[in-house]
XYZ file of C-alpha atoms in Angstrom:
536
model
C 4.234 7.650 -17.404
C 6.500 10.236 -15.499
C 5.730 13.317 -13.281
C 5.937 16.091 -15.001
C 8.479 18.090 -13.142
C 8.362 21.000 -10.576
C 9.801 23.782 -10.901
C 13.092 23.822 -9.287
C 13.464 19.937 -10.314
C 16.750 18.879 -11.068
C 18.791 15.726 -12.423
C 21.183 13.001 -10.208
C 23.817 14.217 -8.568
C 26.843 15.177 -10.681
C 28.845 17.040 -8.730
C 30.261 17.092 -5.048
C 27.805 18.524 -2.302
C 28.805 22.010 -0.934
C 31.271 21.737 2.331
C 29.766 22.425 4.989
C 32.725 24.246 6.242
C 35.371 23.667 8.917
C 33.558 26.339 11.106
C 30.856 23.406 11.519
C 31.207 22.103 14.726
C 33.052 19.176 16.242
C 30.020 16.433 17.200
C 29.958 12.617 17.797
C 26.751 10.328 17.348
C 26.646 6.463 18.604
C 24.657 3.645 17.366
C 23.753 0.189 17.901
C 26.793 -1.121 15.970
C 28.613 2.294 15.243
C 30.061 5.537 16.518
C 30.307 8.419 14.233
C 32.401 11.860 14.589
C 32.089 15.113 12.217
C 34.574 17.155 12.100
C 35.097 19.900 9.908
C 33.553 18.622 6.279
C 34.082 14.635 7.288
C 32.296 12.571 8.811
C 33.926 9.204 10.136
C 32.500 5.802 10.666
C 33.836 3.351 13.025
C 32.239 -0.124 13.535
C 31.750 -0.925 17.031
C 33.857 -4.816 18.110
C 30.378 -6.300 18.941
C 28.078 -9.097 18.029
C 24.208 -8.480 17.966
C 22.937 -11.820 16.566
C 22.108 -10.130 13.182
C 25.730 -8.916 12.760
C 28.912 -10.002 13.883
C 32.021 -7.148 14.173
C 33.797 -8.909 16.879
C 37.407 -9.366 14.433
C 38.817 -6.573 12.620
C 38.871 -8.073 8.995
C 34.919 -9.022 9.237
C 34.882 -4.386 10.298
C 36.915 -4.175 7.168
C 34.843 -5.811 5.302
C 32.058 -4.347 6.239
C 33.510 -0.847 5.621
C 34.187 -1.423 1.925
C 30.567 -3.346 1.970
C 28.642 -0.248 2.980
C 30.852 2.189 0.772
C 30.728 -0.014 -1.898
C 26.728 0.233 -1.578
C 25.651 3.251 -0.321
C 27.547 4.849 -3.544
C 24.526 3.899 -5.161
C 22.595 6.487 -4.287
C 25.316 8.839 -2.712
C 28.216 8.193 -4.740
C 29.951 11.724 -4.045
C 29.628 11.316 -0.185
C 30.772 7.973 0.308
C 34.852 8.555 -0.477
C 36.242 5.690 0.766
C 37.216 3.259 3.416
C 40.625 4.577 6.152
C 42.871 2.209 8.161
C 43.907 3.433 11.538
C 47.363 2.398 12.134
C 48.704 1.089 15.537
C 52.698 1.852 16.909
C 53.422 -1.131 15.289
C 52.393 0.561 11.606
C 49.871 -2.236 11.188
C 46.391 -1.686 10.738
C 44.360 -1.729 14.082
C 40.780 -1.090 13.057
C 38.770 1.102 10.480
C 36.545 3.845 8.909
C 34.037 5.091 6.393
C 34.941 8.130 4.881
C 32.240 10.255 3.922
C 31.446 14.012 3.174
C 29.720 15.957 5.798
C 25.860 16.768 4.530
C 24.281 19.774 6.351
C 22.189 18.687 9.185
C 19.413 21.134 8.013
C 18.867 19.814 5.091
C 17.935 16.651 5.998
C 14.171 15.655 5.054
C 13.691 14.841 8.903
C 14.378 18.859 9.427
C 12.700 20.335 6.454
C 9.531 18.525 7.355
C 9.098 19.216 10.831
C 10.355 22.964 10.053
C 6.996 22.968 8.098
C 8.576 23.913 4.648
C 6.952 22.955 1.296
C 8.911 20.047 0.249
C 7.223 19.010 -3.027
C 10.256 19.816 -5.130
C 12.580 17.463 -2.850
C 9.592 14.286 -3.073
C 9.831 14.815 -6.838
C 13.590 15.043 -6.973
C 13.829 11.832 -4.743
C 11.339 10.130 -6.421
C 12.676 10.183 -9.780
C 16.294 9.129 -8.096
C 15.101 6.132 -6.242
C 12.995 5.208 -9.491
C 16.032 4.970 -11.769
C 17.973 3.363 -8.771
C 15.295 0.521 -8.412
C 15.296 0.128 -12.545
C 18.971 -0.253 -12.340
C 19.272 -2.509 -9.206
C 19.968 -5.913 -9.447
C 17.413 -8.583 -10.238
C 17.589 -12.145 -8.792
C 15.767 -15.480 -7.871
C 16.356 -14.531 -4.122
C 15.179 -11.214 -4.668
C 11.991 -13.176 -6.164
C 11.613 -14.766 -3.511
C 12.206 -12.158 -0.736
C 9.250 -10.659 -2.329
C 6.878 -13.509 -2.434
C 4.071 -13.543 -0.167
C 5.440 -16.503 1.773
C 8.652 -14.456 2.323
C 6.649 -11.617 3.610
C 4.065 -13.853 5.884
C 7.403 -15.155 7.445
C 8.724 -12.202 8.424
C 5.761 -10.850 9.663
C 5.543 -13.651 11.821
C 8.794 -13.265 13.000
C 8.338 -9.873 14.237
C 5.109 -10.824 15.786
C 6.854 -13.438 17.658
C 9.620 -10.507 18.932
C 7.164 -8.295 19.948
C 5.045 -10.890 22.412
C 8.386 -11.529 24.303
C 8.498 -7.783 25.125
C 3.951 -7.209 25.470
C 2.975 -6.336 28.819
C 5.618 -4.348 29.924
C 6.135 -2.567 26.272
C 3.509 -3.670 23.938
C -0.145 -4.838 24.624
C -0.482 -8.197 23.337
C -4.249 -7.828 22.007
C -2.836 -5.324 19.940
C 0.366 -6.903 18.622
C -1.876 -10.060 17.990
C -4.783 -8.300 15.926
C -2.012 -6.777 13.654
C -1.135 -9.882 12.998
C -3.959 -11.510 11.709
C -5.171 -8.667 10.018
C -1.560 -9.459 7.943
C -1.939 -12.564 7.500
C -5.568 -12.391 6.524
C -4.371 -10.179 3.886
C -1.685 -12.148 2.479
C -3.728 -15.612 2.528
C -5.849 -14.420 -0.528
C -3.667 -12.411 -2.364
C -1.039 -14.788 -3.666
C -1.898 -13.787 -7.523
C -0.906 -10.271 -6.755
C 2.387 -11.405 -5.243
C 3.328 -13.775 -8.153
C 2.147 -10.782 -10.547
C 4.411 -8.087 -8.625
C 7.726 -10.896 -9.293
C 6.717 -11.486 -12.572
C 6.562 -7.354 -13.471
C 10.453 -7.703 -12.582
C 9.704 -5.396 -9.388
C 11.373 -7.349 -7.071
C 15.609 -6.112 -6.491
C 17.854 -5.296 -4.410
C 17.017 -1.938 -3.054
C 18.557 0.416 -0.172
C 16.380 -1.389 2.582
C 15.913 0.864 5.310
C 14.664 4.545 3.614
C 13.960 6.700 6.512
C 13.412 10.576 6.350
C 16.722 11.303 8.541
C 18.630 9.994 6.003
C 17.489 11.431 3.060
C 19.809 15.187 2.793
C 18.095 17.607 0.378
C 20.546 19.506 -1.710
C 20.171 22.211 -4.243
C 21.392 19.451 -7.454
C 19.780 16.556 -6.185
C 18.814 14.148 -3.255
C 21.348 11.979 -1.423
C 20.434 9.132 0.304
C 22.728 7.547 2.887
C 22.655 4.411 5.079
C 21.168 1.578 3.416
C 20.445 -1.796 5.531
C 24.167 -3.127 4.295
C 24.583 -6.115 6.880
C 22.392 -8.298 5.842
C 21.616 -8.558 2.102
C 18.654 -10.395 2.382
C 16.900 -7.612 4.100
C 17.382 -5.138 1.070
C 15.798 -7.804 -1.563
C 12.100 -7.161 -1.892
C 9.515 -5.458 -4.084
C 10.497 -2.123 -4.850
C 6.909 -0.709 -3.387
C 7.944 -2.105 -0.049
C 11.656 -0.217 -0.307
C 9.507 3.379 -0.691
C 6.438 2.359 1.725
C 9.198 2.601 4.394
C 9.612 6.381 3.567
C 5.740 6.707 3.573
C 5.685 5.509 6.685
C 8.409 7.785 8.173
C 6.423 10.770 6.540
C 3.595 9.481 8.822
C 5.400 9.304 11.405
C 6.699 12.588 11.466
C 2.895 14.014 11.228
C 2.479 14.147 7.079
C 0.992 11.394 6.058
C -0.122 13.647 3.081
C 3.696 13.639 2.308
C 3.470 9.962 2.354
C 0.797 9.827 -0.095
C 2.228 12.414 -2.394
C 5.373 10.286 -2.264
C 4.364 7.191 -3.549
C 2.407 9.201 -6.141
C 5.427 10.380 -7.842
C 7.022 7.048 -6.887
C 4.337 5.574 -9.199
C 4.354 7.771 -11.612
C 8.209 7.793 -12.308
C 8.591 4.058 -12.003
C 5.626 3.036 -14.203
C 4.461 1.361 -12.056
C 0.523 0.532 -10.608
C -0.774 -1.000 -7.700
C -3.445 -1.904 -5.639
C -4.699 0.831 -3.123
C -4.491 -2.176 -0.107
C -0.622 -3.377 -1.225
C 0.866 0.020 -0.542
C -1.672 0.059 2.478
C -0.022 -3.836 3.524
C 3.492 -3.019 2.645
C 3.032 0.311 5.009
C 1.917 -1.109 7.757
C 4.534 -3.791 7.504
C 7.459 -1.006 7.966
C 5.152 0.733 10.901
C 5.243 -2.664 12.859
C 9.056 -3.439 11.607
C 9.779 0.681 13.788
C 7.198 -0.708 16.123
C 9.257 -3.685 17.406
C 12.605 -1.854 17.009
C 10.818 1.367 19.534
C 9.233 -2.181 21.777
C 12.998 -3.237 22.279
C 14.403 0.171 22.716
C 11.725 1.007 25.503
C 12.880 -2.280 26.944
C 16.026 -0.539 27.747
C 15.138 2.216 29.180
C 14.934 4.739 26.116
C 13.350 7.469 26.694
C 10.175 8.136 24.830
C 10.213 4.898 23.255
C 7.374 3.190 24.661
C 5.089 5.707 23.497
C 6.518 5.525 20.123
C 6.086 1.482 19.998
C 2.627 2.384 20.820
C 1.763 5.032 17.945
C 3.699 2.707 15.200
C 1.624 -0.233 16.318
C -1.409 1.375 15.800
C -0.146 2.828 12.314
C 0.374 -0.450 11.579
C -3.549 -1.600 12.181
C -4.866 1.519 10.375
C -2.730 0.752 7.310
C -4.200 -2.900 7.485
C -7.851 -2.105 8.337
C -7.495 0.434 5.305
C -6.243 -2.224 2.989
C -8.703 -4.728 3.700
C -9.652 -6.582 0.789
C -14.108 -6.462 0.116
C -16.687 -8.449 -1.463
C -19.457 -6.404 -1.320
C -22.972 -7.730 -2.446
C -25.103 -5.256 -3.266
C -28.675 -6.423 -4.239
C -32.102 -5.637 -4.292
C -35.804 -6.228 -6.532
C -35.505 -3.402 -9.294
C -35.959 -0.109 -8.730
C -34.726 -0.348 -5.275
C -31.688 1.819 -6.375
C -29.283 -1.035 -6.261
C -27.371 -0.215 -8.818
C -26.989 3.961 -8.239
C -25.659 2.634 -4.553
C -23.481 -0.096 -5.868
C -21.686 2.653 -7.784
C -21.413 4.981 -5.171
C -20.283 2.626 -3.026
C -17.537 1.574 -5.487
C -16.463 4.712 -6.168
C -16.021 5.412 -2.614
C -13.618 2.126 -1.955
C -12.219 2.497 -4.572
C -13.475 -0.925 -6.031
C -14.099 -3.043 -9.114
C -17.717 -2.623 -9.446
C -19.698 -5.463 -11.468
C -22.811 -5.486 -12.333
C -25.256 -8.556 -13.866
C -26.782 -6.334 -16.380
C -23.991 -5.135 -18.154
C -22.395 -8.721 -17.814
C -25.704 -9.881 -19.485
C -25.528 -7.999 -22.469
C -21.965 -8.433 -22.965
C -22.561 -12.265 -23.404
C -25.076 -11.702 -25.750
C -22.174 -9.422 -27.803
C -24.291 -6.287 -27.321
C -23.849 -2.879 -26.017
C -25.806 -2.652 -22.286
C -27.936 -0.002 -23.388
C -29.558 -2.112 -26.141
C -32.844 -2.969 -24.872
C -33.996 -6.811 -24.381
C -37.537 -7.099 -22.800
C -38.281 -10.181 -21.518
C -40.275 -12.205 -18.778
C -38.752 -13.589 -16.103
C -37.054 -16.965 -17.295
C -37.584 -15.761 -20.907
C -35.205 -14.441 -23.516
C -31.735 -13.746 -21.826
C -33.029 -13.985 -18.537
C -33.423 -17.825 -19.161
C -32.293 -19.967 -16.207
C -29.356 -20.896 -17.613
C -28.579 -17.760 -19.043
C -29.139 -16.026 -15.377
C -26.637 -18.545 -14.267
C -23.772 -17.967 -16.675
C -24.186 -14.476 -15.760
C -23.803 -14.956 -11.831
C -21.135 -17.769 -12.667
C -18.929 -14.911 -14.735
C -19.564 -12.461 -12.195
C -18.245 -14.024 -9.216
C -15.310 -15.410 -11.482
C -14.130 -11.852 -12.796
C -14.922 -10.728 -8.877
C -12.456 -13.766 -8.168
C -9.441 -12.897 -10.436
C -9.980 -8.801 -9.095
C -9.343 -10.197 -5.456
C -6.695 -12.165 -5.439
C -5.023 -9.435 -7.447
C -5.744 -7.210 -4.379
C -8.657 -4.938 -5.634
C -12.482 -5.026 -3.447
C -15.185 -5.911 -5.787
C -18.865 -4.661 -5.438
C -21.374 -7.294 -6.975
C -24.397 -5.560 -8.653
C -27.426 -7.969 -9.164
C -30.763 -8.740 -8.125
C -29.474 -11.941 -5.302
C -33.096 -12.781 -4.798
C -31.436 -16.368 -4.980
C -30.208 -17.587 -1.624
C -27.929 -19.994 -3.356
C -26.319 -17.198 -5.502
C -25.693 -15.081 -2.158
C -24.135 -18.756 -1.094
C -21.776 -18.841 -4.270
C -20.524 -15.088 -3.058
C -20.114 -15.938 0.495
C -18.338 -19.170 -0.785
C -16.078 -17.305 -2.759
C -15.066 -14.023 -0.118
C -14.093 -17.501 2.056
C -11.826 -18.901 -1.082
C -10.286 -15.212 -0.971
C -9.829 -14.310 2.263
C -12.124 -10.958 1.415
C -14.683 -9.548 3.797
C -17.864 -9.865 3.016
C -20.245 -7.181 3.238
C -24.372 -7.944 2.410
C -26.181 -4.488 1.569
C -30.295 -5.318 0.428
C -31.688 -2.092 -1.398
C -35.196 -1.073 -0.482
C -37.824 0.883 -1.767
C -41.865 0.958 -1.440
C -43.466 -0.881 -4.485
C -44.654 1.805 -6.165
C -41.672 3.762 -5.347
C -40.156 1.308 -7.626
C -42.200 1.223 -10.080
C -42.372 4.326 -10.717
C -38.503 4.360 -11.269
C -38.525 1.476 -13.574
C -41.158 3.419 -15.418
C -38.808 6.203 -15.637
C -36.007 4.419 -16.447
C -37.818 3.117 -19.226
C -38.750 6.385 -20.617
C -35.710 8.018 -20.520
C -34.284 5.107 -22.621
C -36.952 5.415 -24.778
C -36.446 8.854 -25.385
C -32.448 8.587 -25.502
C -33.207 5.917 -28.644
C -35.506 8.464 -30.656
C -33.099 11.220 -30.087
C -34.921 13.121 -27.667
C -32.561 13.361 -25.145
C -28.855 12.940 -24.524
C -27.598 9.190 -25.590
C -27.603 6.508 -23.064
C -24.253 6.099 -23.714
C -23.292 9.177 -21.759
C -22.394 9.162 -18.389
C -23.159 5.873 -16.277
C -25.629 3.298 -18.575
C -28.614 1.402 -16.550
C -28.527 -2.113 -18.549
C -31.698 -3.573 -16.967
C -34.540 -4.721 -18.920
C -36.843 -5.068 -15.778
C -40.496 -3.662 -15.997
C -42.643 -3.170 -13.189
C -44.585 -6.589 -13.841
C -41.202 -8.348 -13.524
C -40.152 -6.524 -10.695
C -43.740 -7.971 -9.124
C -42.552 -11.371 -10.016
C -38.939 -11.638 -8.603
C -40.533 -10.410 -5.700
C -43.021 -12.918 -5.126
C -39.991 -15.869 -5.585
C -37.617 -14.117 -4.010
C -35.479 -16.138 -1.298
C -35.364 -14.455 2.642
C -31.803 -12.534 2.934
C -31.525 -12.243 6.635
C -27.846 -11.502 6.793
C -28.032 -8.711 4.120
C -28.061 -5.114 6.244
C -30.785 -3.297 4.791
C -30.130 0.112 2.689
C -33.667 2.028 2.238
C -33.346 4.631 -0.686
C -36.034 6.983 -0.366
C -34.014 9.149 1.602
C -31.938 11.891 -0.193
C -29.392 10.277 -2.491
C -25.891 11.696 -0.623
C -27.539 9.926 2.895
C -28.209 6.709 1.264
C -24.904 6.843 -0.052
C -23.402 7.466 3.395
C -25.407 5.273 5.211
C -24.011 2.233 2.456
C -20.681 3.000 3.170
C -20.780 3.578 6.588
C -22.316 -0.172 6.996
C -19.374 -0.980 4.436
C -16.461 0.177 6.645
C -17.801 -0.573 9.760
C -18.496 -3.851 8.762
C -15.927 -7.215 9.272
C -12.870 -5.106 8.633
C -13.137 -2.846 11.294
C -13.209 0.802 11.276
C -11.614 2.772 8.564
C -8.280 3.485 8.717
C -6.108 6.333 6.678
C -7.240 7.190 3.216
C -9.860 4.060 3.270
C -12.705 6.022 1.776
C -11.008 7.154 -1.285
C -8.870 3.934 -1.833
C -5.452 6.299 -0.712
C -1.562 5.122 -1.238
C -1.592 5.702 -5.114
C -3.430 2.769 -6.110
């Protein structure tokens, strides 16, 4: 599937940005490892002679080197800016040092400028989209790129910039902070090593531009150019191509739009064919906040201006990503007619969850459709013990398979059993998920009254009274108010369950089962939570 196109929209570049003209002024910029001057329509590169642990430009041929390296591939996505690499020659005619050659862009239309300017950029997100789709379906594949992306890989370097950051908490960073961030990570990653595996085994894993950041991105009329990929060190460009574009998502956050984020990875999506879980964009996001975080933390350790603040706002970017992507088991149960299932739905569709629910599961093991009645008493028919427990047993299994692929499940069933509620606890523990224990409640004859009515309409959808049961959401339970009466009277104590009492008006109940939801073990929520957010 592909975006369908803005107006405005155009292809890859084809032909040479517009000069910027030699009336531009004269300016010079300095980096860590670089100094660059613009002048006229150039801009010049020089590497600076030093050695910063993670690079090494102490002797002129390893400069060279790296000269033709990053022309060589930035041209991937800039090809028309990126001219070539110049020596600068001594008195002696002999090369001395030298420089990237590249075309000067115009400063204002960098994405950095057009977004803080305010201007509708939805054109330029499609554009750039669609280019960085086609560049990560053309990049190369690999067995280290496989495993850059694994979750191992990515617990490692979380780690390691967890480990950075403490040397520099208390003066830059608080340490409570840096250290919930990290086991929120890790928490994450511990369960979700099927979604890992599947994201490598989808061929998303490459060698993409590393380090996409809104101030490098340039915005011309043709198409998109996109300078400065992470060229030092090829092992930090290998990963899954999500986590090459969650970097821009976060610098759209960063810069006040995290709208623009969103919208990005939409169109990401869409032009890549690609899907994903709601919490990996969320995880992958927060993993670029923390990676700005430490870089602002060691800046503000020098003396940078500004910086410390900046750590401090990236950091806690970084815990609302994770608390948003937190992975939920959420048991939702109740006697029937306690409006168990109407909250389980709403509750799903709110997380954006797998929901699963007994009834239907019941049905479908029988082969039939859910809304094919089966009345029965309690341990008769299909509600046999045995059948009751191949029901729970395939519940909690597909609920198992959703989580470690990254999704929250909500559990719909009765859970009158204190052995079942065991089996789900047991298994949020397996999968690192949060668990979350709702217990619908209504008044007895409340209840009954809505079986009753349940009943009726079903019996009226079957004689062709009313619209089909098959439209719109289908109530699979069989229960009657005399069964009802009966699970009751065996049913188990749930002390741990928070109670959910539905007599109120529907949206409050609603709200009141989410709000216990999200302000349960994860935390609070974070950006997006409610509606699942980051194009999952």
């Amino acid at each position: 599937m592909t975006a369908d196109a803005p107006a405005g929209a155009g292809s890859a570049p084809g032909t040479p940005p517009p000069p910027t003209g030699t009336a531009a002024p004269a300016a010079l910029v300095e980096t860590h490892s670089a100094v660059v001057v613009f002048l006229g329509d150039r801009a010049y590169k020089v590497k600076k002679p030093v050695d910063l642990g993670f690079l090494d430009f102490r002797r002129r041929v390893d400069r060279e080197a790296a000269c033709h390296r990053e022309v060589a591939l930035n041209r991937r996505l800039a090809p028309d800016v990126y001219l070539g690499v110049a020596d600068v020659v001594g008195e002696d005619g002999q090369p001395c040092d030298h420089l990237v050659v590249m075309r000067r862009l115009p400063a204002d239309r960098r994405l950095t400028a057009l977004v803080r300017a305010g201007e509708d950029v939805d054109v330029q997100l499609w554009r750039l989209a669609h280019r960085l789709a086609a560049f990560h379906a053309a990049a190369e594949r690999s067995p280290a790129a496989d495993a850059a992306a694994g979750r191992d890989a990515l617990a490692a370097r979380w780690a390691a910039n967890t480990a950075e950051m403490l040397e520099l908490a208390g003066s830059c960073l608080d340490p409570g902070a840096v250290g919930d961030v990290d086991r929120r990570a890790h928490r994450y990653l511990e369960g979700r090593e099927p979604l890992f595996a599947a994201r490598i085994a989808q061929g998303r894993a490459c060698d993409g531009h590393g380090d996409l950041l809104a101030d490098d991105v340039f915005c011309l009329d043709d198409a998109p150019r996109v300078l400065d990929c992470l060229d030092f060190d090829v092992r930090l460009r290998l990963d899954d191509a999500l986590a090459d574009v969650a970097f821009l998502a976060m610098d759209l956050e960063r810069l006040g739009r995290p709208d623009l984020g969103e919208r990005f990875l939409t169109l990401y999506r869409e032009h890549a064919g690609d899907s994903w879980p709601a919490s990996l964009a969320h995880h992958h996001v927060a993993y670029r906040a923390q990676v700005r975080a430490k870089v602002a933390a060691i800046r503000a350790a020098q003396g940078g201006a500004g910086a410390r603040a900046e750590a401090h706002g990236l950091l806690a970017m970084s815990r609302a990503h994770l608390a948003a992507g937190t992975v939920r088991l959420v048991v939702v149960g109740g006697l029937p007619g306690t409006g168990k299932t109407t909250v389980a739905r709403a509750v799903a569709d709110r997380l954006g969850a797998v929901c699963l629910h007994s009834d239907e599961i019941r049905k479908q093991q029988a082969g039939l459709r859910p809304d094919v009645p089966v009345p029965a008493g309690v341990g008769e028919g299909l509600y046999r013990p045995d059948v009751t427990a191949a029901v729970y047993a395939e519940m909690l299994r597909r609920a198992a398979v959703a989580l470690g692929l990254g999704e929250s499940v909500v559990l719909d069933a009765s859970f009158t059993s204190a052995g079942r509620r065991a089996a789900a606890r047991a298994l949020a523990g397996t999968a690192a998920a949060d668990l979350v224990e709702l217990r619908c409640e209504a008044p007895a004859p409340v209840a009954a009254e809505r079986i009753r009515q349940r009943l009726a309409r079903r019996a009226a959808a079957r004689s062709g009274t009313t619209a089909s049961a098959g439209e719109g959401a289908v109530d699979a339970s069989d229960a009657t108010p005399e069964v009802a009466a009966a699970l009751a009277a065996a049913a188990d104590p749930w002390p741990e369950a928070a109670t959910v009492l539905t007599t109120g008006a529907p949206d409050e109940v609603v709200e009141k089962a989410v709000g216990q939801v999200l302000t349960g073990p994860g935390g609070s929520p974070g950006p997006a939570e409610e509606g699942g957010g980051r194009g999952g």
